[in-house]
């Protein structure tokens, strides 16, 4: 078992770009007078951990760099398609031991849940551990996070060759090519994995707009948010037909 330093350096890295194929510019689209990215950042700050934004070198992402500067968020810029290299660059530049991966199209992430996940990860003191609520999915899409070590990230960065592995950051880790990755899962009951709280399409945006503007969803805990969806199937129906893009 590989051990961490006594006080590991932890960072939440959120990937973002303006050139999304299904809904370009989505992360800065306004909802309730604020860009979606505002809600994403506000929820992540509830985890009380350092936060970094990994964006592309495209000129289109200059507005994201400006947003980050206003919010006091460090930025790393890199390849649009090789997102794995952006994560590695951020981990190296800021000397991170533990990386929390999130995506910027998730405006209602649960910061306290993410914090508890990191605390559990630290207790395990195992750099071969991958901990997430993604592989055994019981949370809605849009509440996703993955926690892994710089050691696992380094292996992926240096060994992954498939474009899909580099674009989506963690598939190489999921494949456990070394045979030494240990997987643990954060789950909840009841299972609400069929709900969709990410923003990838116009229908997804319509749901998030309704949740925030009509129900103040950005001020709700995850339990309260899921209870709201349970009570309003008409809201769930807004994007229930959307299929997640395949990795």
Short mmCIF file of C-alpha atoms in Angstrom, two decimals:
data_model
loop_
_atom_site.label_atom_id
_atom_site.label_comp_id
_atom_site.label_asym_id
_atom_site.label_seq_id
_atom_site.Cartn_x
_atom_site.Cartn_y
_atom_site.Cartn_z
CA UNK A 1 0.00 0.00 0.00
CA UNK A 2 1.33 3.43 -0.93
CA UNK A 3 0.91 5.96 1.86
CA UNK A 4 0.21 9.67 1.69
CA UNK A 5 2.17 12.43 3.41
CA UNK A 6 0.95 13.30 6.90
CA UNK A 7 -0.83 16.36 5.50
CA UNK A 8 -1.74 15.58 1.89
CA UNK A 9 -2.36 18.45 -0.49
CA UNK A 10 -5.88 18.22 -1.90
CA UNK A 11 -7.44 19.99 -4.85
CA UNK A 12 -10.81 19.98 -6.58
CA UNK A 13 -10.21 20.29 -10.32
CA UNK A 14 -13.21 21.22 -12.42
CA UNK A 15 -12.92 20.92 -16.18
CA UNK A 16 -14.72 23.47 -18.34
CA UNK A 17 -14.91 24.67 -21.92
CA UNK A 18 -17.17 26.94 -23.95
CA UNK A 19 -17.26 24.71 -27.03
CA UNK A 20 -19.53 21.94 -25.76
CA UNK A 21 -20.91 20.04 -28.75
CA UNK A 22 -24.51 19.68 -27.57
CA UNK A 23 -24.99 23.04 -25.86
CA UNK A 24 -22.15 25.49 -26.61
CA UNK A 25 -21.46 28.06 -23.92
CA UNK A 26 -23.63 26.24 -21.41
CA UNK A 27 -21.48 26.89 -18.33
CA UNK A 28 -22.00 30.65 -18.59
CA UNK A 29 -25.67 30.56 -19.54
CA UNK A 30 -27.70 32.71 -17.12
CA UNK A 31 -30.09 31.19 -14.60
CA UNK A 32 -31.75 33.40 -12.02
CA UNK A 33 -29.41 36.26 -12.84
CA UNK A 34 -26.22 34.22 -12.46
CA UNK A 35 -24.21 32.03 -14.86
CA UNK A 36 -24.45 28.29 -14.29
CA UNK A 37 -20.79 28.28 -13.31
CA UNK A 38 -21.60 30.54 -10.36
CA UNK A 39 -23.78 27.85 -8.78
CA UNK A 40 -21.20 25.15 -9.51
CA UNK A 41 -18.45 27.13 -7.79
CA UNK A 42 -20.65 28.10 -4.85
CA UNK A 43 -21.49 24.46 -4.13
CA UNK A 44 -17.89 23.34 -4.45
CA UNK A 45 -16.77 26.03 -2.02
CA UNK A 46 -18.97 24.40 0.59
CA UNK A 47 -16.43 21.55 0.59
CA UNK A 48 -13.84 24.05 1.95
CA UNK A 49 -11.05 22.69 -0.24
CA UNK A 50 -8.78 24.39 -2.79
CA UNK A 51 -10.50 24.72 -6.16
CA UNK A 52 -8.92 24.90 -9.63
CA UNK A 53 -10.39 25.37 -13.09
CA UNK A 54 -8.93 23.37 -15.98
CA UNK A 55 -9.88 25.03 -19.27
CA UNK A 56 -8.62 24.93 -22.84
CA UNK A 57 -6.20 27.22 -24.62
CA UNK A 58 -8.95 28.16 -27.10
CA UNK A 59 -9.68 31.87 -27.32
CA UNK A 60 -13.33 30.98 -26.67
CA UNK A 61 -12.34 30.04 -23.11
CA UNK A 62 -10.84 33.44 -22.31
CA UNK A 63 -14.22 34.33 -20.77
CA UNK A 64 -13.80 31.37 -18.40
CA UNK A 65 -10.36 32.62 -17.42
CA UNK A 66 -11.91 36.04 -16.76
CA UNK A 67 -14.65 34.45 -14.62
CA UNK A 68 -12.05 32.53 -12.62
CA UNK A 69 -9.96 35.68 -12.10
CA UNK A 70 -12.99 37.52 -10.71
CA UNK A 71 -13.71 34.58 -8.40
CA UNK A 72 -10.11 34.12 -7.31
CA UNK A 73 -9.86 30.61 -8.76
CA UNK A 74 -6.50 29.43 -10.14
CA UNK A 75 -6.65 28.35 -13.78
CA UNK A 76 -4.69 25.81 -15.79
CA UNK A 77 -5.08 25.85 -19.57
CA UNK A 78 -4.33 23.03 -22.00
CA UNK A 79 -5.54 20.81 -24.80
CA UNK A 80 -9.24 20.74 -25.62
CA UNK A 81 -9.23 17.01 -26.40
CA UNK A 82 -6.56 15.80 -23.97
CA UNK A 83 -8.35 16.70 -20.75
CA UNK A 84 -6.18 14.18 -18.88
CA UNK A 85 -3.16 16.38 -19.64
CA UNK A 86 -4.96 19.37 -18.13
CA UNK A 87 -5.52 17.47 -14.89
CA UNK A 88 -1.92 16.31 -14.79
CA UNK A 89 -0.62 19.84 -15.43
CA UNK A 90 -2.78 21.16 -12.59
CA UNK A 91 -1.67 18.41 -10.20
CA UNK A 92 2.00 19.10 -10.99
CA UNK A 93 1.76 22.88 -10.92
CA UNK A 94 0.01 22.92 -7.54
CA UNK A 95 1.77 19.83 -6.14
CA UNK A 96 -1.44 17.97 -5.33
CA UNK A 97 -1.44 14.57 -3.61
CA UNK A 98 -5.21 13.99 -3.87
CA UNK A 99 -7.35 15.06 -6.81
CA UNK A 100 -11.12 15.47 -6.82
CA UNK A 101 -12.47 15.46 -10.35
CA UNK A 102 -15.72 17.25 -11.18
CA UNK A 103 -17.18 18.75 -14.34
CA UNK A 104 -18.46 22.29 -14.64
CA UNK A 105 -21.84 21.36 -16.12
CA UNK A 106 -23.03 20.21 -12.67
CA UNK A 107 -24.45 23.32 -10.95
CA UNK A 108 -25.99 21.52 -7.94
CA UNK A 109 -23.07 19.42 -6.69
CA UNK A 110 -23.11 18.49 -2.99
CA UNK A 111 -20.08 20.19 -1.43
CA UNK A 112 -20.47 18.68 2.06
CA UNK A 113 -20.85 15.17 0.58
CA UNK A 114 -17.72 15.72 -1.47
CA UNK A 115 -15.90 16.88 1.68
CA UNK A 116 -16.96 13.74 3.55
CA UNK A 117 -15.71 11.64 0.64
CA UNK A 118 -12.30 13.32 0.82
CA UNK A 119 -12.11 12.84 4.59
CA UNK A 120 -12.85 9.13 4.12
CA UNK A 121 -10.22 8.95 1.38
CA UNK A 122 -7.61 10.49 3.68
CA UNK A 123 -8.49 8.05 6.47
CA UNK A 124 -7.76 5.14 4.12
CA UNK A 125 -4.26 6.54 3.42
CA UNK A 126 -4.01 4.40 0.29
CA UNK A 127 -2.71 6.00 -2.90
CA UNK A 128 -4.03 3.01 -4.88
CA UNK A 129 -7.61 3.83 -3.90
CA UNK A 130 -10.19 5.27 -6.31
CA UNK A 131 -13.34 6.48 -4.53
CA UNK A 132 -16.39 7.85 -6.32
CA UNK A 133 -20.16 7.93 -6.62
CA UNK A 134 -19.85 7.26 -10.37
CA UNK A 135 -19.08 3.59 -11.02
CA UNK A 136 -21.86 2.23 -8.80
CA UNK A 137 -24.36 4.95 -9.54
CA UNK A 138 -27.13 5.66 -7.04
CA UNK A 139 -26.89 9.48 -7.14
CA UNK A 140 -28.37 11.47 -10.04
CA UNK A 141 -26.11 12.48 -12.89
CA UNK A 142 -24.93 15.94 -12.03
CA UNK A 143 -23.82 15.07 -8.50
CA UNK A 144 -20.76 13.15 -9.73
CA UNK A 145 -17.29 13.31 -8.23
CA UNK A 146 -14.21 11.11 -8.31
CA UNK A 147 -11.34 11.05 -5.81
CA UNK A 148 -7.96 9.59 -6.68
CA UNK A 149 -4.28 10.07 -5.98
CA UNK A 150 -1.61 11.80 -7.97
CA UNK A 151 -0.01 8.37 -8.27
CA UNK A 152 -3.02 6.98 -10.14
CA UNK A 153 -3.29 10.14 -12.23
CA UNK A 154 0.39 9.87 -13.17
CA UNK A 155 -0.07 6.28 -14.33
CA UNK A 156 -3.00 7.31 -16.50
CA UNK A 157 -1.21 10.34 -17.91
CA UNK A 158 1.91 8.42 -18.89
CA UNK A 159 0.26 5.18 -20.08
CA UNK A 160 -3.13 6.07 -21.59
CA UNK A 161 -3.01 6.23 -25.38
CA UNK A 162 -6.62 5.94 -26.54
CA UNK A 163 -8.19 9.33 -27.36
CA UNK A 164 -11.26 8.42 -25.30
CA UNK A 165 -9.09 7.67 -22.25
CA UNK A 166 -7.40 11.04 -22.53
CA UNK A 167 -10.58 13.01 -23.23
CA UNK A 168 -12.51 11.55 -20.28
CA UNK A 169 -9.61 11.51 -17.77
CA UNK A 170 -10.41 8.45 -15.66
CA UNK A 171 -11.31 5.50 -17.95
CA UNK A 172 -7.72 4.26 -17.80
CA UNK A 173 -7.99 4.15 -14.00
CA UNK A 174 -11.38 2.40 -14.24
CA UNK A 175 -9.84 -0.32 -16.42
CA UNK A 176 -7.32 -1.10 -13.67
CA UNK A 177 -4.64 -2.00 -16.19
CA UNK A 178 -2.05 -2.40 -13.42
CA UNK A 179 -4.31 -4.69 -11.44
CA UNK A 180 -3.47 -2.70 -8.30
CA UNK A 181 -6.25 -0.10 -8.17
CA UNK A 182 -8.67 -0.55 -5.28
CA UNK A 183 -12.22 0.66 -5.91
CA UNK A 184 -14.69 1.88 -3.32
CA UNK A 185 -18.06 3.47 -3.93
CA UNK A 186 -20.16 6.17 -2.30
CA UNK A 187 -23.81 5.15 -2.55
CA UNK A 188 -27.15 6.18 -1.14
CA UNK A 189 -30.62 4.70 -0.69
CA UNK A 190 -33.06 4.97 -2.23
CA UNK A 191 -31.45 4.85 -5.66
CA UNK A 192 -32.08 8.04 -7.61
CA UNK A 193 -29.63 7.45 -10.44
CA UNK A 194 -32.41 7.89 -13.01
CA UNK A 195 -32.64 11.61 -12.21
CA UNK A 196 -30.58 13.96 -14.33
CA UNK A 197 -29.13 17.17 -12.84
CA UNK A 198 -26.28 17.75 -15.27
CA UNK A 199 -26.57 20.29 -18.10
CA UNK A 200 -25.75 18.88 -21.51
CA UNK A 201 -28.83 19.82 -23.53
CA UNK A 202 -31.49 22.52 -23.75
CA UNK A 203 -33.87 20.23 -21.85
CA UNK A 204 -31.35 19.81 -19.04
CA UNK A 205 -31.02 23.58 -18.83
CA UNK A 206 -34.81 23.92 -18.71
CA UNK A 207 -34.94 21.66 -15.66
CA UNK A 208 -32.15 23.47 -13.83
CA UNK A 209 -33.81 26.82 -14.58
CA UNK A 210 -37.10 25.57 -13.13
CA UNK A 211 -35.42 24.11 -10.05
CA UNK A 212 -33.44 27.24 -9.25
CA UNK A 213 -35.93 29.94 -10.23
CA UNK A 214 -39.09 28.28 -8.92
CA UNK A 215 -37.80 26.15 -6.04
CA UNK A 216 -34.47 27.71 -4.92
CA UNK A 217 -32.76 24.39 -5.56
CA UNK A 218 -29.33 25.97 -5.16
CA UNK A 219 -30.17 26.49 -1.47
CA UNK A 220 -31.32 22.90 -0.85
CA UNK A 221 -29.41 19.95 0.50
CA UNK A 222 -29.20 16.89 -1.72
CA UNK A 223 -31.85 15.15 0.38
CA UNK A 224 -34.19 18.12 0.01
CA UNK A 225 -33.47 18.36 -3.71
CA UNK A 226 -34.24 14.70 -4.33
CA UNK A 227 -37.41 14.94 -2.25
CA UNK A 228 -38.44 17.87 -4.46
CA UNK A 229 -37.91 15.78 -7.59
CA UNK A 230 -39.81 12.86 -6.04
CA UNK A 231 -42.74 15.19 -5.43
CA UNK A 232 -42.69 16.76 -8.91
CA UNK A 233 -42.57 14.12 -11.66
CA UNK A 234 -43.46 16.82 -14.17
CA UNK A 235 -40.05 18.37 -13.52
CA UNK A 236 -38.27 15.04 -13.89
CA UNK A 237 -40.06 14.54 -17.21
CA UNK A 238 -38.44 17.64 -18.70
CA UNK A 239 -35.20 15.78 -19.44
CA UNK A 240 -36.01 12.15 -18.63
CA UNK A 241 -35.64 11.20 -22.31
CA UNK A 242 -32.08 12.54 -22.63
CA UNK A 243 -29.41 9.88 -23.02
CA UNK A 244 -25.98 10.47 -21.54
CA UNK A 245 -23.19 10.70 -24.10
CA UNK A 246 -21.15 7.51 -24.22
CA UNK A 247 -17.55 7.55 -23.04
#
